[in-house]
């Protein structure tokens, strides 16, 4: 769909041309205080997200990958201000939204929506599919009268590949994949420019996953959406992302284009993650070096000094415990990493 | 109106065109002949399968019909005193005999159902209403509001309520309205606790997060998501509360603090059974009201059990 001309008074609702910056995240931090039960004394701080930077252009897909508990989901929700960021800025189309009041942020909710991981708990079991999808329209007073809204909901259902007659049914009558389509339809109801996809397929059967991925790709082409895909499935990220950021313990450790990350990873964590991706072709499995990481992710309440990955890194040096590696372009690799001793590994894939 | 155009604009691409090109349609099998299964319809189907509960429901429906049609159904005026016919055993004239004042026991039983059911329904509804309001407030607002409401609930639940109810009724003067108000005043904390607990668990569901992401206000989330979710456990609680209220009313009337004579009530009829001669020699004076109280409370409790099973989301079908 090409951007149709719209009135300039609705500045924020015009679509930027493809490639124009849509979202910029600067130094985003989310810290949760840990308090004692009775006296509410602060015992410590969980640094779920500890300073991440991202940019996302219109129509682009960026993947945010990492293990469970590394802060991906928290980061996604903080960008939408569903969780209040502790520090940092989220800039959407040039305006800082981090300091906006709850009321002032409401119009922006039309532009940024989220698709949640669990299609079973993300739909209210007591509402019909039609009223679930119509809810965003009602909240924002869109879609005109009830007939207009009904038409819009029918279109949305068809847009996500569901028959519009199913609108009068309840969520529990649908399969996981169908429910996820409903969740996507709800997120699209306001015609947003940015979708945060929080592990949209990890709760689905493998056979359904491909359908939903294809749906998301089709919608992106149709509606020129920008996606922030939060995932731990590297194969999916490789399939649909233009750029990838790898997160570990609240920080981005490596970021670059898809090819840079997948073909020439430089951070040992990225290399370890990629080595764990199963290879579909059995004849190629022999060449593969698996890097097995030892130990668990350290507690985000008390992260290691210096480089956070050093406790599990096979290359760790004494400097790693004293010096915090910034996310920077270190010489010849051409993309950003946060390792003092980056090493390019060529991967055939 | 400019706002309204926006979604439609996008729609022009694929208006009534069925599947959108480039979008993979859902391929799951789907049987359109299946009826739409709303949560309440499923609950009703499960409830019907619960025999005791269904029987209880029929019993209560009949009782309600009797209460409404009391003036037609009662063979005699329940309040006509006939001293010559005092404490007569059951006969063709008086199917269940007469009481100490010569009034027809069956007619008094039929009219007494009005008091019991009114008190049961009204007290349970007011208690559930007040409890829901405060429970939602505590659950959704949280913080110090929650803390204060919950401490008040604790205080109420730790009082020996019957003593206080007696005291309050004595001070306010016995009447149906007093009894309803006083019972509701002591029963709301039960409803409040359940509602708060439900509200807290619904608040953490992903669909509330999704609603926040679309910009729904807190008030809207409470109305559209939390309140409907609280409704099903609340119906169970309200049912059980109404059984409790009927028992309390009977106890108060038995102690002489219920509705004023000569108005008939089941508990009031039992008051006569405080004498040993009546207990021993005139069972028609106390067995019918005693049995009807027990049966009614039992039926309502069965309904409550059936509702709890039917509305439990963890149970399938």
XYZ file of C-alpha atoms in Angstrom:
666
model
C 0.000 0.000 0.000
C 1.387 3.429 -0.875
C 0.970 6.222 1.610
C -2.115 8.161 0.619
C -2.052 11.939 1.052
C -3.408 12.989 4.410
C -4.108 16.290 6.065
C -1.037 17.901 7.554
C -2.849 18.804 10.734
C -2.698 15.170 11.642
C 1.049 15.314 11.523
C 1.793 12.299 13.674
C -0.618 10.116 11.713
C 1.007 10.598 8.362
C 3.219 7.735 7.412
C 6.901 8.432 7.022
C 8.454 7.255 3.797
C 10.223 3.931 3.935
C 13.638 4.099 5.509
C 12.904 7.267 7.481
C 13.661 6.921 11.179
C 10.567 5.922 13.134
C 11.809 4.958 16.548
C 14.980 5.756 18.429
C 15.788 4.323 21.817
C 18.640 5.935 23.738
C 20.138 4.513 26.887
C 16.894 2.867 27.959
C 17.053 1.490 31.489
C 14.425 -0.332 33.493
C 15.353 -1.051 37.077
C 12.978 -2.736 39.490
C 13.556 -2.079 43.188
C 13.530 -5.169 45.387
C 11.914 -4.375 48.721
C 11.578 -6.244 51.967
C 8.068 -7.461 52.710
C 7.163 -5.536 55.830
C 9.316 -2.464 56.156
C 9.507 -1.876 52.375
C 13.209 -1.175 52.707
C 14.987 -1.301 49.403
C 17.197 -4.365 49.363
C 18.531 -4.058 45.866
C 17.749 -3.344 42.259
C 17.018 -5.745 39.428
C 18.539 -4.188 36.350
C 16.258 -5.833 33.806
C 17.235 -3.450 31.046
C 20.442 -1.563 31.618
C 21.011 0.942 28.877
C 20.086 -0.118 25.383
C 20.150 1.861 22.160
C 18.175 1.044 19.054
C 16.893 2.732 15.961
C 14.142 1.492 13.733
C 13.203 2.860 10.337
C 9.757 2.807 8.799
C 8.965 -0.512 7.170
C 12.001 -2.166 8.691
C 12.218 -5.238 10.898
C 14.704 -5.400 13.713
C 15.175 -8.495 15.789
C 15.953 -8.365 19.487
C 17.299 -11.738 20.510
C 18.619 -13.295 23.674
C 17.987 -15.940 26.275
C 14.962 -15.953 28.538
C 15.323 -13.377 31.275
C 17.739 -11.111 29.419
C 15.259 -8.217 29.427
C 13.908 -8.392 25.871
C 10.253 -8.345 26.877
C 10.816 -5.649 29.494
C 12.568 -3.531 26.885
C 9.651 -3.948 24.470
C 7.107 -2.979 27.103
C 9.185 -0.036 28.276
C 9.310 1.316 24.717
C 5.500 1.342 24.765
C 5.559 2.785 28.279
C 3.618 -0.196 29.591
C 6.455 -0.309 32.085
C 7.921 3.004 33.161
C 11.551 3.329 32.046
C 13.973 4.270 34.817
C 16.221 6.246 32.522
C 16.833 6.906 28.863
C 14.711 8.237 26.051
C 12.293 6.740 23.593
C 11.884 8.990 20.590
C 9.036 8.227 18.225
C 9.115 10.162 14.960
C 11.216 12.899 16.462
C 9.267 13.466 19.660
C 10.415 12.207 23.027
C 7.645 10.098 24.508
C 9.350 9.170 27.750
C 8.212 12.273 29.590
C 4.657 12.375 28.232
C 1.817 12.024 30.725
C -0.530 9.063 30.533
C -3.112 11.202 28.784
C -0.700 12.740 26.316
C 0.611 9.355 25.257
C -2.798 8.004 24.257
C -2.792 9.341 20.675
C 0.596 7.674 20.208
C -0.885 4.320 21.113
C -2.506 4.410 17.693
C 0.928 4.304 16.122
C 2.624 1.675 18.264
C 0.993 -1.599 19.126
C 2.083 -4.883 20.621
C 1.410 -8.536 19.814
C 1.863 -10.658 22.907
C 3.399 -14.058 23.258
C 0.645 -16.159 24.791
C -2.414 -16.252 22.525
C -4.413 -17.908 25.305
C -4.141 -15.254 27.980
C -3.930 -12.253 25.685
C -7.605 -12.436 24.639
C -10.346 -11.771 27.185
C -12.267 -15.082 27.390
C -15.554 -13.314 28.067
C -15.557 -11.156 24.941
C -16.428 -12.137 21.400
C -13.691 -11.875 18.819
C -15.563 -8.973 17.285
C -15.611 -6.976 20.500
C -11.969 -7.810 21.197
C -10.900 -6.385 17.842
C -13.304 -3.446 18.100
C -12.051 -2.437 21.537
C -9.112 -0.296 20.338
C -11.497 1.490 17.945
C -13.890 2.241 20.795
C -11.118 3.452 23.069
C -9.987 5.941 20.451
C -13.442 6.817 19.173
C -12.627 5.553 15.688
C -14.624 3.664 13.107
C -17.718 5.866 13.346
C -20.943 4.207 14.382
C -21.413 0.565 15.217
C -21.945 -0.339 11.555
C -18.710 1.332 10.562
C -16.858 -0.461 13.314
C -18.396 -3.742 12.278
C -17.190 -3.266 8.739
C -13.735 -2.372 9.968
C -13.593 -5.484 12.157
C -14.670 -7.656 9.216
C -11.873 -6.173 7.138
C -9.356 -6.752 9.890
C -10.435 -10.374 10.235
C -9.992 -10.890 6.510
C -6.703 -9.044 6.619
C -5.331 -11.608 9.050
C -6.753 -14.480 7.021
C -9.824 -15.299 9.130
C -13.377 -15.471 7.827
C -15.417 -12.538 9.102
C -18.305 -14.816 10.144
C -16.114 -16.096 12.947
C -16.274 -12.705 14.643
C -19.232 -13.624 16.807
C -17.390 -16.534 18.409
C -15.388 -16.603 21.617
C -11.598 -17.000 21.898
C -11.730 -20.451 23.473
C -13.297 -21.845 20.300
C -10.125 -21.119 18.324
C -6.757 -22.792 17.965
C -3.528 -21.124 19.080
C -2.652 -19.957 15.581
C -6.110 -18.517 15.020
C -5.964 -16.744 18.349
C -2.638 -15.239 17.447
C -4.246 -13.971 14.223
C -6.944 -12.364 16.354
C -4.277 -10.755 18.527
C -2.601 -9.397 15.408
C -5.929 -8.078 14.104
C -6.451 -6.232 17.393
C -2.981 -4.725 17.157
C -3.693 -3.601 13.570
C -7.106 -2.114 14.370
C -5.668 1.343 14.949
C -3.574 1.147 11.789
C -0.243 1.527 13.587
C 3.146 2.124 12.016
C 5.113 0.070 14.496
C 4.342 -3.333 15.917
C 6.279 -4.778 18.794
C 6.094 -8.538 18.320
C 6.846 -10.102 21.659
C 7.703 -13.715 20.816
C 4.631 -13.937 18.599
C 5.148 -17.543 17.587
C 6.995 -19.229 20.409
C 3.764 -20.483 22.005
C 2.540 -22.047 18.752
C 2.981 -25.438 17.137
C 5.821 -25.562 14.658
C 3.435 -26.198 11.770
C 1.488 -23.040 12.638
C 4.588 -20.922 13.231
C 5.360 -20.679 9.523
C 1.801 -19.525 8.770
C 2.019 -16.733 11.308
C 5.471 -15.676 10.103
C 4.185 -15.541 6.536
C 1.174 -13.586 7.731
C 3.424 -11.064 9.472
C 5.565 -10.730 6.349
C 2.504 -10.292 4.161
C 1.085 -7.643 6.480
C 4.367 -5.783 6.526
C 4.379 -5.611 2.739
C 0.700 -4.674 2.615
C 0.683 -2.020 5.342
C 4.370 -0.948 5.384
C 4.731 -1.729 9.060
C 7.902 -1.550 11.088
C 8.484 -4.518 13.352
C 10.472 -4.877 16.518
C 10.615 -8.647 16.797
C 11.502 -9.984 20.204
C 12.514 -13.617 19.908
C 14.795 -16.338 21.005
C 14.371 -18.403 17.869
C 17.321 -17.352 15.747
C 16.095 -19.125 12.628
C 12.919 -17.017 12.600
C 14.846 -13.832 13.228
C 17.134 -14.622 10.335
C 14.153 -15.251 8.124
C 12.392 -11.940 8.575
C 14.720 -9.373 10.138
C 16.723 -6.705 8.360
C 18.829 -5.967 11.394
C 19.513 -7.841 14.596
C 20.486 -6.805 18.116
C 21.691 -9.467 20.529
C 20.902 -8.896 24.182
C 22.559 -10.391 27.214
C 21.612 -9.551 30.792
C 19.974 -6.220 30.043
C 22.501 -4.962 27.515
C 22.985 -5.214 23.782
C 26.220 -7.069 23.119
C 26.208 -7.032 19.344
C 24.188 -5.275 16.694
C 24.312 -5.194 12.944
C 22.592 -6.173 9.770
C 21.267 -9.679 9.549
C 24.139 -10.831 7.356
C 26.738 -9.275 9.635
C 25.342 -11.014 12.669
C 24.675 -14.366 11.053
C 27.703 -14.609 8.813
C 30.418 -12.792 10.725
C 29.460 -12.689 14.402
C 32.158 -11.107 16.536
C 30.881 -11.359 20.102
C 31.458 -14.716 21.794
C 27.879 -14.753 23.083
C 26.470 -14.308 19.592
C 28.747 -17.047 18.350
C 27.551 -19.369 21.081
C 23.899 -18.578 20.350
C 24.328 -19.177 16.648
C 26.142 -22.436 17.207
C 23.073 -23.699 19.016
C 20.760 -23.234 16.024
C 19.844 -26.625 14.592
C 20.890 -27.187 11.008
C 18.101 -28.649 8.897
C 20.395 -30.361 6.385
C 21.863 -33.480 8.044
C 24.764 -33.692 5.604
C 26.075 -30.324 6.810
C 25.879 -31.150 10.472
C 29.386 -32.540 10.631
C 31.141 -29.223 9.986
C 29.446 -27.607 12.885
C 31.294 -26.572 15.983
C 28.951 -26.302 18.902
C 29.903 -23.875 21.603
C 28.414 -24.984 24.872
C 28.101 -22.232 27.418
C 28.628 -23.232 30.986
C 26.648 -22.076 33.976
C 23.521 -19.956 34.174
C 22.793 -16.366 33.393
C 23.971 -14.387 36.464
C 21.300 -12.608 38.521
C 20.376 -9.229 37.043
C 20.214 -8.018 40.638
C 23.960 -8.454 40.972
C 25.490 -8.542 37.497
C 29.238 -9.285 37.105
C 31.558 -6.308 37.039
C 33.051 -5.238 33.746
C 31.775 -7.353 30.899
C 28.578 -9.095 31.959
C 29.292 -12.103 29.843
C 32.744 -12.765 31.297
C 31.552 -15.366 33.822
C 30.541 -17.656 30.968
C 33.047 -16.590 28.357
C 35.823 -18.948 27.342
C 38.002 -16.033 26.260
C 37.697 -13.981 29.456
C 40.828 -12.040 30.464
C 41.548 -10.105 33.678
C 40.640 -6.835 31.900
C 37.126 -8.125 31.293
C 36.283 -7.839 34.976
C 37.405 -4.240 35.313
C 36.552 -2.593 32.034
C 32.966 -2.264 30.817
C 33.002 -2.828 27.056
C 30.885 -0.243 25.271
C 28.829 -1.137 22.245
C 31.077 0.230 19.515
C 32.446 -0.493 16.096
C 35.787 -2.093 16.853
C 37.886 -1.768 13.757
C 37.530 -4.049 10.841
C 34.243 -5.765 11.644
C 31.951 -3.059 10.366
C 29.244 -3.482 12.968
C 28.805 -2.818 16.656
C 29.871 -5.173 19.396
C 30.546 -4.973 23.103
C 33.566 -7.212 23.530
C 37.112 -6.205 24.352
C 38.488 -9.070 22.317
C 36.170 -9.407 19.359
C 37.054 -11.997 16.849
C 35.348 -12.474 13.572
C 34.166 -15.960 12.892
C 33.137 -16.776 9.356
C 30.080 -18.942 9.277
C 28.800 -20.646 6.232
C 25.075 -20.767 6.474
C -14.788 12.620 11.054
C -11.279 12.982 9.652
C -10.185 10.429 12.184
C -12.812 8.009 11.077
C -11.644 8.087 7.520
C -8.295 6.695 8.339
C -9.125 3.036 8.909
C -11.483 3.051 5.946
C -8.855 4.425 3.668
C -6.764 1.365 4.178
C -9.823 -0.737 3.673
C -10.341 0.405 0.095
C -7.535 -1.920 -0.903
C -9.454 -5.026 -0.089
C -13.020 -4.090 0.582
C -15.377 -7.058 0.392
C -12.722 -8.918 -1.500
C -12.590 -11.949 0.766
C -9.041 -13.098 1.389
C -6.389 -10.432 0.966
C -3.820 -11.196 -1.724
C -0.401 -11.893 -0.268
C -1.787 -12.857 3.121
C -1.843 -16.568 3.913
C -5.361 -17.474 5.061
C -5.994 -19.518 8.128
C -6.142 -23.162 7.095
C -7.570 -24.778 10.196
C -10.549 -27.030 9.929
C -13.687 -25.290 11.031
C -17.183 -26.640 11.495
C -19.679 -23.820 11.104
C -22.525 -25.945 12.345
C -21.132 -25.803 15.871
C -23.190 -23.430 17.975
C -21.481 -20.347 19.329
C -20.270 -21.228 22.776
C -20.500 -18.212 24.993
C -19.020 -18.699 28.462
C -22.467 -18.415 30.078
C -23.968 -20.964 27.745
C -21.203 -23.434 28.590
C -21.754 -22.782 32.285
C -25.485 -23.406 31.932
C -24.827 -26.693 30.147
C -22.490 -27.825 32.911
C -24.913 -26.649 35.569
C -27.742 -28.689 34.110
C -25.584 -31.772 34.354
C -25.161 -31.205 38.101
C -28.291 -33.035 39.294
C -28.460 -31.838 42.896
C -27.921 -28.253 41.816
C -30.529 -28.502 39.102
C -32.968 -30.042 41.595
C -32.176 -27.243 44.048
C -32.880 -24.683 41.357
C -36.283 -26.220 40.620
C -37.099 -26.293 44.345
C -36.210 -22.630 44.726
C -38.193 -21.668 41.625
C -41.260 -23.427 43.040
C -40.710 -21.680 46.370
C -40.519 -18.303 44.651
C -43.755 -19.064 42.786
C -45.430 -20.002 46.071
C -44.235 -16.790 47.711
C -45.538 -14.668 44.847
C -48.883 -16.501 44.674
C -49.273 -16.770 48.459
C -52.648 -14.955 48.669
C -54.092 -17.365 46.071
C -52.509 -20.545 47.365
C -53.017 -20.085 51.103
C -56.193 -21.885 52.205
C -56.940 -19.348 54.932
C -55.948 -15.897 56.123
C -52.638 -16.479 57.965
C -53.398 -13.862 60.592
C -56.979 -14.737 61.612
C -56.997 -15.624 65.287
C -59.440 -18.299 66.405
C -58.943 -18.968 70.094
C -61.412 -21.820 70.046
C -59.216 -23.723 67.573
C -55.911 -23.304 69.421
C -53.222 -25.913 68.751
C -55.479 -28.268 66.843
C -53.699 -31.198 65.175
C -53.851 -31.498 61.368
C -57.352 -32.025 60.034
C -59.317 -31.529 56.845
C -59.905 -27.865 57.746
C -56.326 -27.188 58.728
C -54.005 -29.481 56.804
C -51.063 -28.731 59.073
C -53.064 -27.929 62.165
C -53.277 -24.595 63.976
C -50.887 -22.710 66.258
C -51.402 -21.372 69.800
C -53.510 -18.498 68.512
C -55.597 -20.796 66.344
C -54.009 -19.602 63.051
C -53.663 -21.996 60.112
C -50.061 -23.349 60.062
C -50.030 -24.124 56.320
C -51.120 -20.600 55.415
C -48.527 -19.107 57.747
C -45.890 -21.348 56.178
C -46.849 -20.153 52.691
C -46.811 -16.487 53.685
C -43.641 -16.964 55.712
C -41.735 -17.869 52.541
C -42.114 -14.232 51.478
C -40.099 -13.000 54.436
C -37.384 -15.629 54.148
C -36.874 -15.201 50.407
C -36.993 -11.415 50.545
C -34.410 -11.337 53.301
C -32.260 -13.964 51.561
C -32.205 -12.235 48.177
C -32.060 -8.636 49.360
C -29.411 -9.192 52.012
C -27.217 -11.262 49.671
C -27.542 -8.734 46.841
C -26.700 -5.773 49.063
C -23.806 -7.633 50.665
C -22.489 -8.706 47.245
C -22.954 -5.198 45.850
C -21.110 -3.477 48.668
C -18.437 -6.193 48.697
C -17.908 -5.938 44.928
C -17.579 -2.186 45.011
C -15.004 -2.195 47.790
C -13.284 -5.336 46.494
C -12.817 -3.873 43.013
C -11.588 -0.637 44.501
C -9.076 -2.484 46.678
C -7.940 -4.788 43.878
C -7.641 -2.219 41.135
C -6.393 0.781 43.110
C -4.044 -1.148 45.390
C -1.670 0.692 47.717
C -3.031 2.292 50.865
C -6.666 2.104 49.692
C -6.283 -1.667 49.451
C -4.591 -1.814 52.855
C -7.344 0.148 54.598
C -10.218 -1.789 53.029
C -8.611 -5.117 53.834
C -7.998 -4.184 57.485
C -11.659 -3.196 57.806
C -12.595 -6.571 56.330
C -10.353 -8.308 58.855
C -12.016 -6.448 61.699
C -15.490 -7.391 60.482
C -14.600 -11.022 60.001
C -13.083 -11.332 63.453
C -16.195 -10.063 65.280
C -18.760 -12.480 66.699
C -21.357 -11.196 64.256
C -24.484 -12.763 65.764
C -23.985 -10.867 69.034
C -23.598 -7.584 67.201
C -26.518 -8.312 64.897
C -28.718 -8.935 67.956
C -27.532 -5.713 69.503
C -28.104 -3.701 66.330
C -31.559 -5.151 65.725
C -32.488 -4.425 69.336
C -31.349 -0.825 68.948
C -32.869 -0.207 65.508
C -36.092 -2.102 66.215
C -36.990 -5.321 64.426
C -38.392 -5.157 60.885
C -37.648 -6.794 57.549
C -35.658 -3.782 56.371
C -33.573 -3.674 59.557
C -32.784 -7.349 59.243
C -31.713 -7.001 55.606
C -29.494 -4.015 56.334
C -27.896 -5.593 59.372
C -27.230 -8.941 57.692
C -25.781 -7.261 54.591
C -23.614 -5.116 56.847
C -21.984 -8.198 58.297
C -21.850 -10.346 55.156
C -20.149 -7.972 52.682
C -16.550 -8.730 53.766
C -16.760 -12.288 52.382
C -17.746 -10.986 48.948
C -15.154 -8.226 49.202
C -12.289 -10.635 49.736
C -13.233 -12.873 46.829
C -13.725 -9.961 44.461
C -10.410 -8.388 45.407
C -8.569 -11.640 44.932
C -10.143 -12.162 41.494
C -9.441 -8.564 40.499
C -5.799 -8.975 41.444
C -5.426 -12.092 39.335
C -7.259 -10.645 36.318
C -5.113 -7.519 36.481
C -2.046 -9.623 35.749
C -3.525 -11.253 32.641
C -2.071 -10.453 29.258
C -5.377 -9.176 27.902
C -5.228 -6.349 30.428
C -1.718 -5.543 29.212
C -3.045 -5.523 25.652
C -5.878 -3.221 26.718
C -3.377 -0.849 28.305
C -1.334 -0.926 25.105
C -4.366 0.265 23.139
C -4.725 3.188 25.527
C -7.652 1.972 27.640
C -8.002 3.933 30.842
C -7.874 2.230 34.202
C -11.593 2.822 34.635
C -12.361 1.233 31.284
C -10.235 -1.819 32.073
C -12.066 -2.173 35.370
C -15.463 -1.973 33.671
C -14.771 -4.043 30.590
C -12.329 -6.673 31.796
C -12.087 -6.901 35.568
C -15.749 -6.523 36.537
C -17.078 -9.149 34.080
C -14.388 -11.553 35.208
C -15.330 -11.087 38.829
C -18.979 -11.802 38.086
C -18.781 -15.585 37.941
C -17.170 -16.216 41.347
C -19.444 -13.504 42.694
C -22.614 -15.372 41.694
C -21.368 -18.358 43.679
C -20.644 -16.224 46.724
C -23.947 -14.387 46.486
C -25.844 -17.681 46.358
C -24.122 -18.983 49.453
C -24.583 -15.638 51.201
C -28.325 -15.756 50.590
C -28.486 -19.180 52.273
C -26.624 -17.688 55.220
C -28.980 -14.730 55.317
C -32.058 -16.991 55.408
C -30.561 -18.899 58.330
C -29.697 -15.694 60.156
C -33.200 -14.344 59.678
C -34.644 -17.583 61.066
C -32.320 -17.381 64.048
C -33.272 -13.765 64.733
C -36.983 -14.517 64.472
C -36.561 -17.534 66.702
C -34.993 -15.269 69.293
C -37.916 -12.884 68.954
C -35.938 -10.199 67.100
C -37.258 -10.909 63.622
C -40.330 -9.545 61.895
C -43.055 -8.311 64.211
C -46.026 -10.505 65.002
C -48.524 -11.193 63.613
C -46.581 -11.245 60.291
C -45.699 -14.848 59.523
C -42.086 -15.941 59.132
C -40.535 -19.390 59.346
C -38.209 -18.466 62.180
C -41.072 -16.809 64.028
C -43.141 -19.993 63.773
C -40.284 -21.871 65.382
C -40.388 -19.476 68.305
C -43.292 -21.504 69.671
C -41.066 -24.541 69.826
C -39.253 -22.988 72.737
C -41.747 -24.734 74.993
C -41.121 -28.317 75.965
C -44.771 -29.460 75.722
C -44.987 -28.262 72.139
C -41.721 -29.953 71.248
C -42.896 -33.207 72.739
C -46.568 -33.295 71.854
C -47.297 -30.938 68.963
C -44.818 -31.696 66.150
C -47.080 -30.030 63.511
C -46.088 -26.685 65.010
C -42.366 -26.942 64.480
C -41.530 -29.730 62.031
C -42.935 -28.007 58.908
C -41.169 -24.629 59.402
C -37.974 -26.364 60.554
C -37.986 -28.691 57.560
C -38.724 -25.955 55.049
C -35.859 -23.811 56.389
C -33.465 -26.735 56.186
C -34.611 -27.712 52.677
C -34.408 -24.182 51.346
C -30.921 -23.602 52.693
C -29.824 -26.990 51.396
C -31.266 -26.300 47.936
C -29.516 -22.945 47.750
C -26.249 -24.480 48.850
C -26.566 -27.124 46.138
C -27.134 -24.374 43.599
C -24.006 -22.667 44.880
C -21.999 -25.862 44.497
C -23.325 -26.424 41.006
C -22.514 -22.841 40.023
C -19.015 -23.181 41.379
C -18.402 -26.261 39.263
C -20.099 -24.806 36.207
C -18.225 -21.529 36.332
C -14.822 -22.981 37.112
C -12.721 -22.133 34.060
C -10.344 -24.991 34.794
C -13.040 -27.565 34.144
C -13.635 -28.585 30.595
C -17.151 -28.896 29.213
